[in-house]
mmCIF file of C-alpha atoms in Angstrom:
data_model
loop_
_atom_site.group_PDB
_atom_site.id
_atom_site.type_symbol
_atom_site.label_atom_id
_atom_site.label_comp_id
_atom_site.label_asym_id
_atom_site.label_seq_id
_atom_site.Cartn_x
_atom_site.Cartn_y
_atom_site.Cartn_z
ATOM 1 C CA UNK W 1 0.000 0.000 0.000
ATOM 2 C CA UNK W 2 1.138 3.332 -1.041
ATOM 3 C CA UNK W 3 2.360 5.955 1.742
ATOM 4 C CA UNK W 4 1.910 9.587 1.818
ATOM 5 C CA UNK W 5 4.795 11.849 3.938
ATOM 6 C CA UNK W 6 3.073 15.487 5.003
ATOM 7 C CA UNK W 7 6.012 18.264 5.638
ATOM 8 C CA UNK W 8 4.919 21.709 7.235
ATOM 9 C CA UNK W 9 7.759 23.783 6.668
ATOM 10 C CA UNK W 10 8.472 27.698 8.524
ATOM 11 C CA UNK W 11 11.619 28.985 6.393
ATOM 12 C CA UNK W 12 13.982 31.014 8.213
ATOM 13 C CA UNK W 13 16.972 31.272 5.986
ATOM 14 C CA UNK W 14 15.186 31.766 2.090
ATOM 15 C CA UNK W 15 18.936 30.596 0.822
ATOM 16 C CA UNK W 16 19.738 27.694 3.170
ATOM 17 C CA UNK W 17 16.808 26.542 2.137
ATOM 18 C CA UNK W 18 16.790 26.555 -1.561
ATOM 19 C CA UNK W 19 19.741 24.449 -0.784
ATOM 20 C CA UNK W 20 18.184 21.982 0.786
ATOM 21 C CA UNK W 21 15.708 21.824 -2.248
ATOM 22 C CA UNK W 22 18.693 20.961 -4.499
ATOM 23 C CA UNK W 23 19.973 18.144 -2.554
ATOM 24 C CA UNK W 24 16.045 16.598 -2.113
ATOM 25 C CA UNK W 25 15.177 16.141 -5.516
ATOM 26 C CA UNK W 26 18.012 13.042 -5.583
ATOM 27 C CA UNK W 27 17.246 11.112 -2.807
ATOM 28 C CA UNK W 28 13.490 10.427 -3.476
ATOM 29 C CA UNK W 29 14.196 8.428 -6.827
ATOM 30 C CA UNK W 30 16.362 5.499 -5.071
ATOM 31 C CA UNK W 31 13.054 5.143 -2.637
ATOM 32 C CA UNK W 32 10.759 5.083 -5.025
ATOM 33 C CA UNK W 33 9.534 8.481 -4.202
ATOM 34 C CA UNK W 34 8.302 11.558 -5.723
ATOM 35 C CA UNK W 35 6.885 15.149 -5.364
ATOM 36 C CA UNK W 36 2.410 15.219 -5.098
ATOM 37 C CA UNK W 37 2.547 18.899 -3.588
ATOM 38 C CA UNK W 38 5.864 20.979 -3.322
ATOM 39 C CA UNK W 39 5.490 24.466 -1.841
ATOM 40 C CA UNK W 40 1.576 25.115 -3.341
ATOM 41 C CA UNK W 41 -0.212 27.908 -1.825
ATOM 42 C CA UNK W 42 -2.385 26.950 1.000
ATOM 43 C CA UNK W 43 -5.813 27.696 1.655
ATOM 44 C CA UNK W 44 -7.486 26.637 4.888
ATOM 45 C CA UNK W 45 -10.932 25.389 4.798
ATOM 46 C CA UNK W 46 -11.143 24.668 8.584
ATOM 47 C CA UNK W 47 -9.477 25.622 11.657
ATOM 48 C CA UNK W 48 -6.218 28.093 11.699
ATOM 49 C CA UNK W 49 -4.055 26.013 10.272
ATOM 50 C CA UNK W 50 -2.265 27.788 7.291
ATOM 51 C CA UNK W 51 1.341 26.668 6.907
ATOM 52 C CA UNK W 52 4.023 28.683 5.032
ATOM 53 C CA UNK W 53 5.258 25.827 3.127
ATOM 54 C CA UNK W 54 3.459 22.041 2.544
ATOM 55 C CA UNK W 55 4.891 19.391 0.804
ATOM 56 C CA UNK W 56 3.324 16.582 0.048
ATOM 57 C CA UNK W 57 5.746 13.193 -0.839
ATOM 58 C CA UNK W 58 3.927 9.974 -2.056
ATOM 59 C CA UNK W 59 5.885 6.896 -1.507
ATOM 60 C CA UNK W 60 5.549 3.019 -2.674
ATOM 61 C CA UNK W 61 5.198 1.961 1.128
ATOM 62 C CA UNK W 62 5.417 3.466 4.914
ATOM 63 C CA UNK W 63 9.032 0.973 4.872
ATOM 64 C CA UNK W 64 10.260 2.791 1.787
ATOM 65 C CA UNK W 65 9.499 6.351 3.210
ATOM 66 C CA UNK W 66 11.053 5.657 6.376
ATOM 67 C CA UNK W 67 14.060 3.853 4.693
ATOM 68 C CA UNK W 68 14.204 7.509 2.423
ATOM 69 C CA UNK W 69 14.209 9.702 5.470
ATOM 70 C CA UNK W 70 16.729 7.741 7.514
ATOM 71 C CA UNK W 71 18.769 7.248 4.441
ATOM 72 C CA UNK W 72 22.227 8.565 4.126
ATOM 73 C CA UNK W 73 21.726 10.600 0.891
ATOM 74 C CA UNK W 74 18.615 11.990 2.506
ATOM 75 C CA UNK W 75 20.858 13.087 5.656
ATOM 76 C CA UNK W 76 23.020 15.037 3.823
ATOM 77 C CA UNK W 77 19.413 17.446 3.026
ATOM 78 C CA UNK W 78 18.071 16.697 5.897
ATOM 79 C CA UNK W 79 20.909 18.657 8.743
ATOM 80 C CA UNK W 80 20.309 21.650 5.727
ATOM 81 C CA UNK W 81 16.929 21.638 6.217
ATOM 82 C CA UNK W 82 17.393 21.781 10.500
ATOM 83 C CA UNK W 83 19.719 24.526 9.532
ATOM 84 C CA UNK W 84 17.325 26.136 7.304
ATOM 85 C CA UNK W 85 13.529 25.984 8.823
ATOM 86 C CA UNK W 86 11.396 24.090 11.550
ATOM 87 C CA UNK W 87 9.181 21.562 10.284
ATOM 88 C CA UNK W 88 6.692 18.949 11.142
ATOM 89 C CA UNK W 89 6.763 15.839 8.841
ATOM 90 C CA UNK W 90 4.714 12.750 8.965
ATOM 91 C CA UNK W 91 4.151 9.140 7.376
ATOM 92 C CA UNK W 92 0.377 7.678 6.791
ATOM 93 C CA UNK W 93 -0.338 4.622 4.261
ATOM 94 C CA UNK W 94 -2.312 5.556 2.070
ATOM 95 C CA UNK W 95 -5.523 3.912 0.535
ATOM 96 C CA UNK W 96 -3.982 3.729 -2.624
ATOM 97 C CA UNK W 97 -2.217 5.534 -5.599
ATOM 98 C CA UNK W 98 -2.655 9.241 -5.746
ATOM 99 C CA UNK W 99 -5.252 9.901 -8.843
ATOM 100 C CA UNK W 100 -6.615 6.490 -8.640
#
């Protein structure tokens, strides 16, 4: 079953940041990952939740997206992105492929 990884992301260094988006890009393809949402504007429907950034990953499985984020390529992005903004990030199987 496919897996969907949600990242809320609050930039505080712009630069650092587009950085990190340089070394991402590289690391999802060995995983079997890639891009739904990157960076969209927002619009809440309910509640105040309204987050700067949201990125949306879709993976083949919850293993493969955990196996991407602990990863050593993925590392490499990942201490830019600690570096570069706070963000909340998480892993849910999905009920199937995205579009489907």
């Amino acid at each position: 079953m496919s897996a969907l990884v949600l990242v809320e992301v609050s930039i505080h260094n712009p630069e650092l940041y587009e950085e990190y988006k340089k070394h991402t890009l590289g690391t999802l393809q060995k995983y079997g990952g890639k891009f739904v949402v990157r960076g969209a504007q927002t619009e809440s429907l309910e509640g105040d939740w309204n987050p700067q950034r949201l990125v949306i990953l879709e993976f083949p499985s919850v293993q493969s997206a955990k196996d991407w984020w602990s990863s050593p390529e993925y590392t490499v992005a990942k201490n830019i992105r600690y570096r570069a903004a706070q963000s909340k990030m998480l892993v849910v199987e999905s009920v199937g492929p995205v579009g489907a």
